[in-house]
């Protein structure tokens, strides 16, 4: 738990507004790194910072990827 932050600590560390936090967490929870989001209760959320950094790297590497349309 040394690398885990509460929601409030996470938002402060990464300078995120509430809406940005929700957008990022939606993507984070749908990614291969979703185990980094730990919702003990709806008001007690912990985020693994190491996995979040890996998620950001993964997101950056895949952001330019273009999906091929299926005919």
mmCIF file of N, CA and C in Angstrom:
data_model
loop_
_atom_site.group_PDB
_atom_site.id
_atom_site.type_symbol
_atom_site.label_atom_id
_atom_site.label_comp_id
_atom_site.label_asym_id
_atom_site.label_seq_id
_atom_site.Cartn_x
_atom_site.Cartn_y
_atom_site.Cartn_z
ATOM 1 N N UNK A 1 0.814 -1.206 0.000
ATOM 2 C CA UNK A 1 0.000 0.000 0.000
ATOM 3 C C UNK A 1 0.855 1.265 0.000
ATOM 4 N N UNK A 2 2.149 1.100 -0.063
ATOM 5 C CA UNK A 2 3.022 2.279 -0.051
ATOM 6 C C UNK A 2 2.823 3.148 -1.287
ATOM 7 N N UNK A 3 2.380 2.542 -2.384
ATOM 8 C CA UNK A 3 2.182 3.286 -3.616
ATOM 9 C C UNK A 3 0.716 3.606 -3.878
ATOM 10 N N UNK A 4 -0.148 3.366 -2.909
ATOM 11 C CA UNK A 4 -1.568 3.642 -3.064
ATOM 12 C C UNK A 4 -1.913 5.012 -2.492
ATOM 13 N N UNK A 5 -2.783 5.717 -3.206
ATOM 14 C CA UNK A 5 -3.273 7.011 -2.746
ATOM 15 C C UNK A 5 -4.791 6.973 -2.673
ATOM 16 N N UNK A 6 -5.347 7.731 -1.742
ATOM 17 C CA UNK A 6 -6.792 7.877 -1.711
ATOM 18 C C UNK A 6 -7.205 8.750 -2.892
ATOM 19 N N UNK A 7 -8.489 8.784 -3.173
ATOM 20 C CA UNK A 7 -8.994 9.607 -4.273
ATOM 21 C C UNK A 7 -8.567 11.059 -4.101
ATOM 22 N N UNK A 8 -8.722 11.608 -2.910
ATOM 23 C CA UNK A 8 -8.368 13.013 -2.660
ATOM 24 C C UNK A 8 -6.871 13.248 -2.850
ATOM 25 N N UNK A 9 -6.049 12.343 -2.319
ATOM 26 C CA UNK A 9 -4.599 12.476 -2.475
ATOM 27 C C UNK A 9 -4.197 12.380 -3.942
ATOM 28 N N UNK A 10 -4.831 11.460 -4.660
ATOM 29 C CA UNK A 10 -4.548 11.258 -6.085
ATOM 30 C C UNK A 10 -4.880 12.513 -6.886
ATOM 31 N N UNK A 11 -6.072 13.053 -6.657
ATOM 32 C CA UNK A 11 -6.486 14.264 -7.381
ATOM 33 C C UNK A 11 -5.548 15.425 -7.093
ATOM 34 N N UNK A 12 -5.094 15.549 -5.859
ATOM 35 C CA UNK A 12 -4.177 16.630 -5.494
ATOM 36 C C UNK A 12 -2.808 16.425 -6.143
ATOM 37 N N UNK A 13 -2.285 15.201 -6.075
ATOM 38 C CA UNK A 13 -0.963 14.907 -6.633
ATOM 39 C C UNK A 13 -0.917 15.160 -8.138
ATOM 40 N N UNK A 14 -1.973 14.771 -8.853
ATOM 41 C CA UNK A 14 -2.002 14.903 -10.305
ATOM 42 C C UNK A 14 -2.750 16.151 -10.777
ATOM 43 N N UNK A 15 -3.138 17.015 -9.850
ATOM 44 C CA UNK A 15 -3.811 18.283 -10.168
ATOM 45 C C UNK A 15 -5.023 18.073 -11.079
ATOM 46 N N UNK A 16 -5.930 17.205 -10.651
ATOM 47 C CA UNK A 16 -7.105 16.870 -11.450
ATOM 48 C C UNK A 16 -8.370 17.462 -10.860
ATOM 49 N N UNK A 17 -9.219 17.926 -11.753
ATOM 50 C CA UNK A 17 -10.558 18.330 -11.329
ATOM 51 C C UNK A 17 -11.393 17.060 -11.159
ATOM 52 N N UNK A 18 -12.554 17.189 -10.586
ATOM 53 C CA UNK A 18 -13.438 16.040 -10.382
ATOM 54 C C UNK A 18 -13.835 15.410 -11.724
ATOM 55 N N UNK A 19 -14.149 16.242 -12.711
ATOM 56 C CA UNK A 19 -14.572 15.702 -14.008
ATOM 57 C C UNK A 19 -13.423 14.996 -14.725
ATOM 58 N N UNK A 20 -12.223 15.553 -14.649
ATOM 59 C CA UNK A 20 -11.064 14.901 -15.263
ATOM 60 C C UNK A 20 -10.780 13.583 -14.557
ATOM 61 N N UNK A 21 -10.871 13.570 -13.235
ATOM 62 C CA UNK A 21 -10.667 12.344 -12.462
ATOM 63 C C UNK A 21 -11.624 11.256 -12.946
ATOM 64 N N UNK A 22 -12.907 11.587 -13.098
ATOM 65 C CA UNK A 22 -13.901 10.598 -13.516
ATOM 66 C C UNK A 22 -13.629 10.078 -14.927
ATOM 67 N N UNK A 23 -13.225 10.967 -15.828
ATOM 68 C CA UNK A 23 -12.896 10.538 -17.195
ATOM 69 C C UNK A 23 -11.707 9.581 -17.191
ATOM 70 N N UNK A 24 -10.655 9.941 -16.460
ATOM 71 C CA UNK A 24 -9.453 9.102 -16.417
ATOM 72 C C UNK A 24 -9.716 7.770 -15.733
ATOM 73 N N UNK A 25 -10.482 7.787 -14.653
ATOM 74 C CA UNK A 25 -10.754 6.546 -13.937
ATOM 75 C C UNK A 25 -11.628 5.607 -14.767
ATOM 76 N N UNK A 26 -12.513 6.163 -15.574
ATOM 77 C CA UNK A 26 -13.333 5.332 -16.465
ATOM 78 C C UNK A 26 -12.416 4.574 -17.420
ATOM 79 N N UNK A 27 -11.458 5.265 -18.024
ATOM 80 C CA UNK A 27 -10.503 4.625 -18.927
ATOM 81 C C UNK A 27 -9.601 3.647 -18.175
ATOM 82 N N UNK A 28 -9.146 4.061 -17.001
ATOM 83 C CA UNK A 28 -8.261 3.234 -16.180
ATOM 84 C C UNK A 28 -8.940 1.912 -15.823
ATOM 85 N N UNK A 29 -10.207 1.973 -15.419
ATOM 86 C CA UNK A 29 -10.941 0.781 -15.015
ATOM 87 C C UNK A 29 -11.255 -0.137 -16.196
ATOM 88 N N UNK A 30 -11.242 0.393 -17.424
ATOM 89 C CA UNK A 30 -11.509 -0.413 -18.620
ATOM 90 C C UNK A 30 -10.216 -0.927 -19.256
ATOM 91 N N UNK A 31 -9.074 -0.574 -18.690
ATOM 92 C CA UNK A 31 -7.775 -0.930 -19.258
ATOM 93 C C UNK A 31 -7.248 -2.234 -18.650
ATOM 94 N N UNK A 32 -6.141 -2.749 -19.206
ATOM 95 C CA UNK A 32 -5.503 -3.923 -18.605
ATOM 96 C C UNK A 32 -4.935 -3.649 -17.205
ATOM 97 N N UNK A 33 -4.927 -2.404 -16.774
ATOM 98 C CA UNK A 33 -4.364 -2.025 -15.478
ATOM 99 C C UNK A 33 -5.444 -1.755 -14.429
ATOM 100 N N UNK A 34 -6.647 -2.239 -14.690
ATOM 101 C CA UNK A 34 -7.787 -1.950 -13.825
ATOM 102 C C UNK A 34 -7.610 -2.405 -12.376
ATOM 103 N N UNK A 35 -6.726 -3.353 -12.137
ATOM 104 C CA UNK A 35 -6.503 -3.809 -10.753
ATOM 105 C C UNK A 35 -5.894 -2.709 -9.891
ATOM 106 N N UNK A 36 -5.435 -1.623 -10.506
ATOM 107 C CA UNK A 36 -4.886 -0.498 -9.762
ATOM 108 C C UNK A 36 -5.940 0.392 -9.137
ATOM 109 N N UNK A 37 -7.213 0.147 -9.478
ATOM 110 C CA UNK A 37 -8.326 0.908 -8.905
ATOM 111 C C UNK A 37 -9.014 0.013 -7.894
ATOM 112 N N UNK A 38 -8.927 0.402 -6.623
ATOM 113 C CA UNK A 38 -9.477 -0.419 -5.547
ATOM 114 C C UNK A 38 -10.587 0.355 -4.839
ATOM 115 N N UNK A 39 -11.817 -0.029 -5.117
ATOM 116 C CA UNK A 39 -12.961 0.623 -4.481
ATOM 117 C C UNK A 39 -13.406 -0.241 -3.308
ATOM 118 N N UNK A 40 -12.962 0.121 -2.115
ATOM 119 C CA UNK A 40 -13.347 -0.603 -0.910
ATOM 120 C C UNK A 40 -14.838 -0.352 -0.656
ATOM 121 N N UNK A 41 -15.211 0.897 -0.713
ATOM 122 C CA UNK A 41 -16.610 1.321 -0.710
ATOM 123 C C UNK A 41 -16.694 2.467 -1.714
ATOM 124 N N UNK A 42 -17.874 2.992 -1.947
ATOM 125 C CA UNK A 42 -17.999 4.098 -2.901
ATOM 126 C C UNK A 42 -17.274 5.353 -2.409
ATOM 127 N N UNK A 43 -17.055 5.446 -1.108
ATOM 128 C CA UNK A 43 -16.375 6.621 -0.552
ATOM 129 C C UNK A 43 -14.924 6.338 -0.165
ATOM 130 N N UNK A 44 -14.522 5.085 -0.245
ATOM 131 C CA UNK A 44 -13.159 4.694 0.119
ATOM 132 C C UNK A 44 -12.486 4.055 -1.096
ATOM 133 N N UNK A 45 -11.825 4.882 -1.899
ATOM 134 C CA UNK A 45 -11.184 4.443 -3.138
ATOM 135 C C UNK A 45 -9.682 4.638 -3.011
ATOM 136 N N UNK A 46 -8.934 3.622 -3.429
ATOM 137 C CA UNK A 46 -7.482 3.674 -3.434
ATOM 138 C C UNK A 46 -6.989 3.440 -4.849
ATOM 139 N N UNK A 47 -5.963 4.166 -5.261
ATOM 140 C CA UNK A 47 -5.412 4.047 -6.603
ATOM 141 C C UNK A 47 -3.924 3.737 -6.492
ATOM 142 N N UNK A 48 -3.500 2.682 -7.173
ATOM 143 C CA UNK A 48 -2.094 2.280 -7.206
ATOM 144 C C UNK A 48 -1.374 3.196 -8.194
ATOM 145 N N UNK A 49 -0.492 4.035 -7.701
ATOM 146 C CA UNK A 49 0.192 5.041 -8.520
ATOM 147 C C UNK A 49 1.101 4.385 -9.560
ATOM 148 N N UNK A 50 1.767 3.297 -9.186
ATOM 149 C CA UNK A 50 2.645 2.611 -10.142
ATOM 150 C C UNK A 50 1.849 2.088 -11.335
ATOM 151 N N UNK A 51 0.710 1.458 -11.067
ATOM 152 C CA UNK A 51 -0.122 0.971 -12.166
ATOM 153 C C UNK A 51 -0.715 2.119 -12.969
ATOM 154 N N UNK A 52 -1.021 3.224 -12.305
ATOM 155 C CA UNK A 52 -1.546 4.377 -13.036
ATOM 156 C C UNK A 52 -0.486 4.922 -14.004
ATOM 157 N N UNK A 53 0.765 4.960 -13.588
ATOM 158 C CA UNK A 53 1.839 5.418 -14.481
ATOM 159 C C UNK A 53 1.997 4.457 -15.667
ATOM 160 N N UNK A 54 1.896 3.166 -15.413
ATOM 161 C CA UNK A 54 1.953 2.190 -16.500
ATOM 162 C C UNK A 54 0.771 2.383 -17.447
ATOM 163 N N UNK A 55 -0.396 2.652 -16.885
ATOM 164 C CA UNK A 55 -1.589 2.929 -17.686
ATOM 165 C C UNK A 55 -1.378 4.149 -18.582
ATOM 166 N N UNK A 56 -0.804 5.221 -18.024
ATOM 167 C CA UNK A 56 -0.555 6.426 -18.828
ATOM 168 C C UNK A 56 0.406 6.134 -19.970
ATOM 169 N N UNK A 57 1.444 5.354 -19.719
ATOM 170 C CA UNK A 57 2.379 4.969 -20.773
ATOM 171 C C UNK A 57 1.673 4.147 -21.851
ATOM 172 N N UNK A 58 0.852 3.199 -21.414
ATOM 173 C CA UNK A 58 0.094 2.352 -22.333
ATOM 174 C C UNK A 58 -0.875 3.191 -23.161
ATOM 175 N N UNK A 59 -1.549 4.127 -22.502
ATOM 176 C CA UNK A 59 -2.508 4.989 -23.187
ATOM 177 C C UNK A 59 -1.801 5.856 -24.228
ATOM 178 N N UNK A 60 -0.656 6.388 -23.882
ATOM 179 C CA UNK A 60 0.106 7.212 -24.822
ATOM 180 C C UNK A 60 0.571 6.378 -26.013
ATOM 181 N N UNK A 61 1.015 5.165 -25.771
ATOM 182 C CA UNK A 61 1.488 4.303 -26.854
ATOM 183 C C UNK A 61 0.360 3.887 -27.783
ATOM 184 N N UNK A 62 -0.853 3.802 -27.248
ATOM 185 C CA UNK A 62 -1.991 3.349 -28.047
ATOM 186 C C UNK A 62 -2.881 4.481 -28.545
ATOM 187 N N UNK A 63 -2.567 5.706 -28.210
ATOM 188 C CA UNK A 63 -3.445 6.816 -28.581
ATOM 189 C C UNK A 63 -3.420 7.124 -30.070
ATOM 190 N N UNK A 64 -2.329 6.800 -30.738
ATOM 191 C CA UNK A 64 -2.224 7.071 -32.164
ATOM 192 C C UNK A 64 -2.660 5.889 -33.021
ATOM 193 N N UNK A 65 -3.028 4.825 -32.370
ATOM 194 C CA UNK A 65 -3.460 3.632 -33.071
ATOM 195 C C UNK A 65 -4.796 3.882 -33.755
ATOM 196 N N UNK A 66 -4.910 3.489 -34.981
ATOM 197 C CA UNK A 66 -6.156 3.671 -35.725
ATOM 198 C C UNK A 66 -6.795 2.307 -35.911
ATOM 199 N N UNK A 67 -8.053 2.232 -35.549
ATOM 200 C CA UNK A 67 -8.758 0.960 -35.704
ATOM 201 C C UNK A 67 -9.214 0.811 -37.155
ATOM 202 N N UNK A 68 -9.029 -0.373 -37.677
ATOM 203 C CA UNK A 68 -9.485 -0.653 -39.034
ATOM 204 C C UNK A 68 -10.977 -0.929 -38.990
ATOM 205 N N UNK A 69 -11.680 -0.352 -39.926
ATOM 206 C CA UNK A 69 -13.112 -0.590 -40.000
ATOM 207 C C UNK A 69 -13.357 -1.947 -40.650
ATOM 208 N N UNK A 70 -14.346 -2.646 -40.120
ATOM 209 C CA UNK A 70 -14.696 -3.923 -40.716
ATOM 210 C C UNK A 70 -15.849 -3.714 -41.681
ATOM 211 N N UNK A 71 -15.757 -4.329 -42.826
ATOM 212 C CA UNK A 71 -16.791 -4.137 -43.852
ATOM 213 C C UNK A 71 -17.821 -5.206 -43.787
#
